[in-house]
Structure formats: C-alpha cells, structure tokens
C-alpha cells in the first residue's frame, strides 16, 4: 500500500526487507531470500537492459532477477549459472521487456568508454524468459548455447531457447 | 623430579598455545576471525597477527609507509571521515611506535573509487590531498589471484564477483571452453580491495591485496576497438 501510493520508487534490498523462500526442484539454489515487494506483488514485470558481463557473458532477463534476492554472494560461490536458472523455478516474471536500445557491447557490467555502447534500437518483449534471452544473444553475434545459464534453463524446462520453434513477430517502426 | 615434570607440563601448554595461535592466524581472512574480533576484544589481535608479518596498506595519498608513519599523528580524522570504513587504526602492523596509526583494513570495507575524502581532512599532510583524477591512478597495493582457491579455476564454473567489483578493469576474463576465467592485468590495479571484499571463497579469499611499501602509478585502461559483427543493423539478427 505504501509503495503503490508513491508511484515509481527505486527500492534497495536489505536483510530486513527480504524473506526466506524455498525453490522447488532446484539443483544448487535450494533456499534464498526474496524482497517483500516481489512476494506481495500480483504482477511482476522484468525490464532488463541488455549488456555484456564479465562473469556470465551477458546480462539479460534471467540474470536481471538476481537483483530481487538478498544474498548474491551465495550465487557466486555456488555455481552461478545454475543458481540463475534455478531461481526461475521459484518465480517467473509475467512479462519481460529487454531494453536493447543502447547496448554495452564490451567491458560490462561497469563499462569503460562511451564508445563501447552501440545504438541497436531494439526492444524485445516476451512472456518466456529463456526465449527472450536466446534472442538477445543474437544481438551480440553469439549463440544461445554459448551462454551457460540459458542452456541450463532450457534443460530445466523453464522456457525454450530454440528460436526456430518459436513464433517471433518482427516489427520495424520508422 | 616433580618440579621437572611440572616444567615439562608448562612447556607443553605453551607449545599448544603457540600452535593454536598459529592455526588461528590462518583463519585471519575468514568469517570466524571477523566474528571473534567483533565479539571478544581479547581476540582482536588475531587478525592483526597475520598482518603483522605482512606489510600494512596505507591510504592513497600517503605515498609510502615510511613517509606516512613519520608524519601521521594518529588523530583519526580520516578514520571517522572514511565513508566505507576501510581506514581503521592499526594495532602492531607499523610496529609499536605506529600504534593506532590508520591503515587500510579490507576485512571491513574497500576503498571507494570515487572518493578522496581522507586526503582532504588530514591536518598534517600525512595523507596529501589528491584530486580525484590523480587518486584513481595511485597504486597503493597489488591484487594477487590465488588460482588454487578461485572458484572458476577450481570448479570450472562461472563466478566473476571480482571482475564485477573491479573499477579499473584490472581483472579481465579469458575465455576457455565457454568458461570465463578471471586473469590479472596488474598494471591497471590500484589495490583498492574491492575484489578482495567481493570474493566469496571461504575461509580464505582467493584474491588478496598486498601492500606497495612505496606507492606507484597505475596505467590507464584503454579498451581495444569493438569487433565488427556479421549481421547488418537494418535486419533482425534473430
């Protein structure tokens, strides 16, 4: 109620605002703590900005969900790719919108020089986390199998990474 | 006879105590010693003991241990001004004469890249006031990556916590078989300790910062130009 009155607010997670949850069917992330806003919400919309990442090749929709848990170091020490995929077993966003307008192609996540940001002017919208991640890897000229958490999530049955099997509507707005 | 036996007992007791302390020092970088030092004042020397054998890291702007210990009056203005609480009073790291002189304690925090407060509050010039541009190039120490502890090198699974935290691009991924292995580019490292703070390995950190007794200047990272991608920008890549 408090949050809805404020409109759009940036919330930092802390130990007090996160609550422990169990992830069913997970391999390495069996327990974690999730922010109260995610637990209370009716609809979760995930809006990641597409960028390069030192640790996991790319940051897209699934990796963006690391922001709603408390203990991110537990992810790092306990097979990062598997944990990122495992968390989607607990909660999938209702809608994913990948902002690929100005994409950091190198030296992510911090970034180094403005020249590394390239205008791609693309927006990807999907209900399927894995499909949207697979499509976004193509913007970097990579294959979806090369990013391990997408491959793991596909094997877990969270979504479909085979773009040939999907219906993709492509619109060009001039 | 009994006297000799009791002496022997004392000797054994002392040996056990020394051995226990010796073992405890190895836990110095772990959580156990952090908890101990915070709960029991008596054990506060445990993390300091390891540092005693190593050299302490001095704040950026102090230009070296010798100059710093000569000019610092241990007034602790920098200790209270430090935003990340990385500057803490030393115990015996500088020797007995340097008791309570400030040092960088990477168990408590890391040196913020966009901050030069300590130099501006120092009244004696022990930490000289640097501009932010100069401070970003001062190398107060060097990070060392222990490949026997590092998660990526041991388990061949992604981690990247250190590379994510590094503000100077001193930790660069080397791709081998679709796994990104962190590798050091030591010339860019400024020894801020962000990587040591972020490293998730227990009980010892896989990446640790060792002091520069005289501060050096780090090189500036200039990235290579972007590779040209195969697809045309007008079309959809997928």
XYZ file of C-alpha atoms in Angstrom:
412
model
C 0.000 0.000 0.000
C 2.788 2.391 0.924
C 4.680 1.622 -2.251
C 1.680 1.933 -4.564
C 0.926 5.432 -3.304
C 4.452 6.567 -4.092
C 4.274 5.639 -7.759
C 7.615 4.595 -9.141
C 10.231 4.093 -6.427
C 13.679 2.563 -6.509
C 13.961 0.069 -3.670
C 17.188 -1.393 -2.354
C 17.015 -4.848 -0.868
C 18.260 -5.312 2.654
C 18.283 -8.166 5.128
C 15.133 -6.822 6.797
C 13.034 -6.493 3.645
C 13.888 -9.962 2.289
C 12.172 -13.163 3.348
C 13.372 -16.758 3.083
C 11.817 -18.930 0.413
C 12.442 -22.441 -0.835
C 12.970 -23.131 -4.524
C 11.251 -26.363 -5.613
C 13.249 -28.705 -7.851
C 16.413 -26.619 -7.725
C 19.870 -28.159 -8.062
C 22.082 -25.674 -6.244
C 19.865 -22.763 -5.130
C 17.555 -24.586 -2.728
C 16.930 -21.684 -0.367
C 17.182 -17.946 -0.852
C 15.701 -14.706 0.434
C 13.437 -12.622 -1.806
C 12.369 -8.982 -1.494
C 8.957 -8.400 0.070
C 7.707 -6.407 -2.925
C 8.127 -9.451 -5.163
C 6.342 -11.675 -2.644
C 3.434 -9.232 -2.320
C 3.071 -8.353 -5.988
C 0.273 -9.545 -8.260
C 2.183 -8.979 -11.465
C 5.948 -8.924 -11.947
C 7.339 -7.126 -14.983
C 11.046 -7.594 -15.651
C 12.773 -4.838 -17.625
C 16.496 -5.593 -18.038
C 18.957 -3.505 -20.025
C 20.959 -5.694 -22.364
C 24.692 -5.605 -21.670
C 27.907 -7.536 -21.628
C 29.054 -9.125 -18.379
C 32.489 -10.264 -17.161
C 31.206 -13.205 -15.156
C 28.431 -14.714 -17.249
C 28.963 -13.366 -20.800
C 25.686 -11.388 -20.872
C 23.140 -9.744 -18.574
C 19.600 -10.301 -19.830
C 16.230 -11.183 -18.313
C 17.244 -14.145 -16.142
C 20.405 -12.520 -14.822
C 18.421 -9.367 -14.015
C 16.366 -11.330 -11.465
C 19.493 -11.534 -9.280
C 18.517 -8.051 -8.133
C 15.491 -9.235 -6.127
C 17.349 -11.675 -3.867
C 19.348 -10.772 -0.792
C 22.444 -12.979 -0.793
C 24.016 -12.633 -4.202
C 27.403 -13.889 -2.970
C 25.795 -17.279 -2.362
C 25.046 -17.375 -6.095
C 28.678 -16.673 -6.935
C 30.129 -19.299 -4.636
C 27.633 -21.989 -5.586
C 27.651 -22.355 -9.397
C 26.409 -19.004 -10.649
C 24.805 -20.195 -13.901
C 22.877 -22.981 -12.197
C 21.618 -20.584 -9.493
C 20.422 -18.013 -12.045
C 18.443 -20.723 -13.831
C 17.218 -22.290 -10.576
C 15.665 -19.051 -9.350
C 13.273 -19.025 -12.324
C 11.759 -22.225 -10.911
C 10.583 -20.171 -7.951
C 9.113 -17.237 -9.837
C 8.871 -16.288 -13.479
C 8.036 -12.700 -14.399
C 4.705 -12.225 -16.144
C 6.280 -10.062 -18.807
C 9.865 -9.476 -19.867
C 10.943 -6.415 -21.817
C 14.611 -6.287 -22.851
C 15.839 -2.770 -23.450
C 18.377 -3.124 -26.273
C 18.293 0.465 -27.480
C 21.853 1.397 -26.471
C 23.810 -1.777 -25.761
C 27.103 -2.055 -23.865
C 29.000 -4.444 -26.104
C 32.193 -4.815 -24.035
C 33.726 -4.409 -20.564
C 30.455 -4.938 -18.719
C 28.957 -4.627 -16.187
C 30.853 -1.447 -15.207
C 31.637 -0.194 -18.693
C 34.790 1.650 -19.676
C 34.424 4.125 -22.537
C 31.287 5.586 -24.192
C 32.422 4.057 -27.500
C 31.534 0.601 -26.220
C 27.834 1.496 -26.166
C 26.305 0.872 -29.582
C 22.865 2.018 -30.757
C 20.870 -1.106 -31.675
C 17.393 0.477 -31.302
C 15.743 -2.869 -30.488
C 13.109 -3.834 -27.959
C 12.354 -7.479 -27.172
C 9.083 -8.414 -25.477
C 8.140 -11.920 -24.362
C 6.497 -13.957 -21.630
C 9.209 -16.591 -21.981
C 12.417 -15.725 -20.109
C 14.597 -18.209 -21.931
C 13.330 -17.312 -25.389
C 13.957 -13.617 -24.863
C 17.469 -14.354 -23.577
C 18.167 -16.570 -26.568
C 17.019 -13.860 -28.959
C 19.133 -11.241 -27.189
C 22.340 -13.287 -27.544
C 21.961 -12.945 -31.311
C 22.339 -9.178 -30.983
C 25.860 -9.875 -29.669
C 26.517 -12.319 -32.525
C 26.574 -15.231 -30.076
C 24.622 -18.470 -29.999
C 22.156 -19.162 -27.140
C 24.060 -22.378 -26.216
C 27.225 -20.373 -25.582
C 25.686 -18.644 -22.558
C 25.540 -21.418 -19.997
C 22.609 -20.236 -17.873
C 20.340 -20.155 -20.910
C 21.348 -23.721 -21.757
C 20.766 -24.861 -18.154
C 17.344 -23.140 -18.011
C 16.354 -24.776 -21.275
C 17.267 -28.179 -19.841
C 15.285 -27.435 -16.667
C 12.239 -26.706 -18.815
C 11.815 -23.086 -17.804
C 11.479 -21.981 -21.396
C 12.507 -22.673 -24.955
C 15.813 -21.474 -26.357
C 15.326 -22.872 -29.862
C 14.328 -19.800 -31.828
C 13.242 -21.870 -34.847
C 10.421 -23.415 -32.822
C 9.057 -20.031 -31.735
C 6.722 -17.610 -33.412
C 8.545 -14.284 -33.480
C 6.738 -11.194 -34.667
C 9.129 -8.609 -36.053
C 8.021 -5.025 -36.371
C 10.030 -2.148 -37.771
C 8.982 1.290 -36.594
C 10.383 4.027 -38.757
C 61.591 -34.769 39.931
C 58.102 -33.345 40.373
C 59.466 -29.892 39.574
C 60.879 -31.083 36.270
C 57.560 -32.733 35.370
C 55.597 -29.550 36.087
C 58.076 -27.587 33.991
C 57.513 -30.030 31.181
C 53.758 -29.570 31.515
C 54.159 -25.817 31.261
C 56.350 -26.227 28.222
C 53.734 -28.444 26.552
C 50.988 -25.971 27.468
C 52.960 -23.090 25.954
C 53.667 -25.100 22.814
C 49.961 -25.938 22.440
C 49.017 -22.292 22.954
C 51.523 -21.096 20.356
C 50.343 -23.752 17.919
C 46.710 -22.753 18.486
C 47.553 -19.108 17.824
C 49.493 -20.173 14.743
C 46.417 -22.012 13.468
C 44.140 -19.099 14.302
C 46.258 -16.753 12.204
C 45.473 -18.858 9.168
C 41.789 -18.187 9.732
C 42.557 -14.490 9.668
C 40.835 -13.810 6.379
C 37.780 -15.882 7.195
C 34.490 -15.078 8.840
C 35.464 -16.862 12.057
C 38.135 -14.342 12.915
C 35.811 -11.476 11.991
C 33.228 -12.754 14.429
C 35.843 -13.361 17.103
C 37.338 -9.922 16.751
C 33.969 -8.263 16.961
C 32.679 -10.224 19.939
C 35.750 -10.718 22.084
C 38.026 -7.734 22.479
C 40.728 -10.026 23.729
C 40.969 -11.799 20.384
C 41.247 -8.616 18.367
C 44.939 -9.231 17.861
C 44.246 -12.434 15.920
C 43.583 -10.849 12.507
C 46.310 -8.325 13.256
C 48.891 -11.034 13.822
C 48.843 -12.149 10.214
C 49.051 -8.560 9.085
C 51.983 -8.137 11.444
C 54.074 -10.430 9.310
C 52.841 -8.697 6.152
C 53.062 -5.001 5.472
C 50.050 -2.762 6.134
C 48.454 -0.876 3.253
C 48.495 2.896 3.676
C 45.723 5.209 2.380
C 46.056 6.731 -1.116
C 47.985 9.986 -0.997
C 50.348 8.891 1.780
C 52.935 7.903 -0.886
C 54.514 5.170 1.230
C 54.835 3.591 4.659
C 57.981 5.464 5.788
C 56.702 8.953 4.960
C 53.270 8.156 6.318
C 54.382 6.821 9.708
C 56.726 9.808 10.172
C 54.059 12.480 9.571
C 50.874 10.875 10.897
C 49.839 11.879 14.420
C 47.098 9.218 14.670
C 44.408 11.873 15.134
C 41.853 9.571 13.434
C 40.113 12.294 11.416
C 40.452 10.087 8.334
C 39.137 7.085 10.274
C 35.911 8.900 11.106
C 35.628 10.601 7.698
C 36.059 7.399 5.662
C 32.743 6.551 4.041
C 33.404 2.847 3.533
C 35.065 2.343 6.961
C 38.117 0.828 5.316
C 40.549 3.049 7.233
C 40.966 1.553 10.694
C 43.524 2.145 13.458
C 46.417 -0.296 13.337
C 47.463 -2.458 16.238
C 51.073 -3.538 15.719
C 51.265 -3.535 11.930
C 53.506 -0.461 11.850
C 55.386 -1.655 14.944
C 54.929 -0.370 18.491
C 55.697 3.247 17.547
C 52.963 3.159 14.916
C 50.284 2.039 17.346
C 46.812 3.325 16.293
C 48.085 4.901 13.084
C 45.481 4.274 10.374
C 45.757 1.511 7.796
C 43.522 0.022 5.124
C 41.603 -2.954 6.521
C 39.971 -4.880 3.689
C 38.096 -7.089 6.130
C 35.981 -4.019 6.946
C 35.449 -2.488 3.524
C 37.134 -1.339 0.335
C 38.496 1.992 -0.877
C 35.775 3.739 -2.879
C 36.977 4.616 -6.390
C 35.079 7.931 -6.496
C 36.247 9.241 -3.105
C 39.261 11.234 -1.906
C 37.946 12.416 1.459
C 40.787 11.147 3.658
C 43.377 13.368 1.982
C 41.211 16.447 2.393
C 40.592 16.002 6.126
C 44.188 15.144 7.087
C 45.637 18.093 9.070
C 49.325 17.087 8.946
C 49.688 16.163 5.283
C 50.398 12.536 6.070
C 47.695 11.783 3.526
C 48.204 14.509 0.931
C 45.062 15.909 -0.717
C 44.833 14.368 -4.178
C 42.460 15.349 -6.939
C 40.047 12.568 -7.846
C 41.803 12.127 -11.179
C 45.194 11.541 -9.531
C 43.762 9.355 -6.789
C 42.278 6.981 -9.365
C 45.791 6.246 -10.657
C 47.616 5.792 -7.317
C 48.588 2.165 -6.775
C 48.573 1.540 -3.009
C 48.887 -2.230 -3.422
C 48.541 -5.054 -5.867
C 45.914 -7.765 -6.016
C 47.108 -11.350 -6.185
C 44.845 -14.079 -7.552
C 45.339 -17.490 -5.952
C 44.272 -19.948 -8.637
C 44.209 -22.837 -6.149
C 41.359 -21.129 -4.230
C 39.480 -19.362 -7.052
C 36.063 -20.896 -7.774
C 36.353 -20.541 -11.536
C 39.808 -22.122 -11.714
C 38.952 -24.966 -9.312
C 35.361 -25.857 -10.268
C 35.373 -24.527 -13.881
C 32.072 -22.788 -13.116
C 31.351 -19.089 -13.569
C 31.738 -16.620 -10.710
C 33.124 -13.242 -11.814
C 32.498 -11.465 -8.500
C 35.959 -9.861 -8.502
C 35.783 -8.683 -12.106
C 32.365 -7.199 -11.439
C 33.687 -5.191 -8.493
C 36.971 -4.019 -10.054
C 36.713 -0.323 -11.023
C 39.893 -0.212 -13.143
C 39.429 -3.272 -15.399
C 42.463 -4.970 -13.842
C 40.635 -8.314 -13.796
C 39.852 -9.361 -17.329
C 38.079 -12.567 -18.371
C 39.964 -15.065 -20.515
C 37.542 -17.373 -22.296
C 38.478 -21.045 -22.486
C 35.867 -23.627 -23.420
C 32.940 -21.194 -22.859
C 34.096 -20.509 -19.272
C 35.346 -17.036 -18.375
C 38.490 -17.351 -16.231
C 39.489 -14.197 -14.340
C 43.039 -13.109 -15.176
C 45.030 -10.245 -13.717
C 46.254 -7.219 -15.629
C 48.384 -5.989 -12.772
C 49.408 -2.731 -14.468
C 45.850 -1.384 -14.093
C 45.432 -2.479 -10.443
C 45.269 0.258 -7.807
C 44.901 -2.051 -4.791
C 41.533 -0.673 -3.691
C 40.449 -4.052 -2.274
C 37.042 -4.161 -3.986
C 37.876 -7.595 -5.421
C 39.023 -8.942 -2.051
C 35.777 -7.739 -0.496
C 33.636 -9.292 -3.241
C 35.394 -12.676 -3.371
C 33.016 -15.354 -2.000
C 35.547 -18.092 -1.127
C 35.766 -19.289 2.465
C 37.683 -19.394 4.764
C 40.425 -17.715 2.736
C 39.869 -15.175 -0.017
C 41.110 -16.287 -3.417
C 42.129 -12.731 -4.265
C 44.084 -10.646 -1.778
C 45.821 -7.285 -1.902
C 49.455 -6.917 -0.848
C 50.886 -3.526 0.033
C 53.161 -1.346 -2.024
C 55.723 -0.011 0.502
C 56.168 2.967 -1.825
C 53.085 3.873 -3.839
C 53.301 3.527 -7.600
C 51.264 4.829 -10.514
C 48.841 2.538 -12.283
C 48.314 2.609 -16.033
C 45.032 3.763 -17.501
C 42.843 1.167 -19.192
C 42.244 1.877 -22.859
C 39.998 -0.762 -24.465
C 40.575 -2.187 -27.913
C 38.067 -1.125 -30.583
C 34.931 -3.225 -30.946
C 34.891 -6.159 -33.366
C 32.591 -5.789 -36.357
C 29.564 -8.097 -36.203
C 28.410 -10.130 -39.195
C 24.785 -9.084 -39.419
C 23.529 -5.817 -40.864
C 21.960 -3.330 -38.496
C 18.790 -2.859 -40.558
C 17.777 -6.506 -40.285
C 16.881 -8.534 -37.247
C 19.718 -10.736 -36.028
C 17.341 -13.499 -34.957
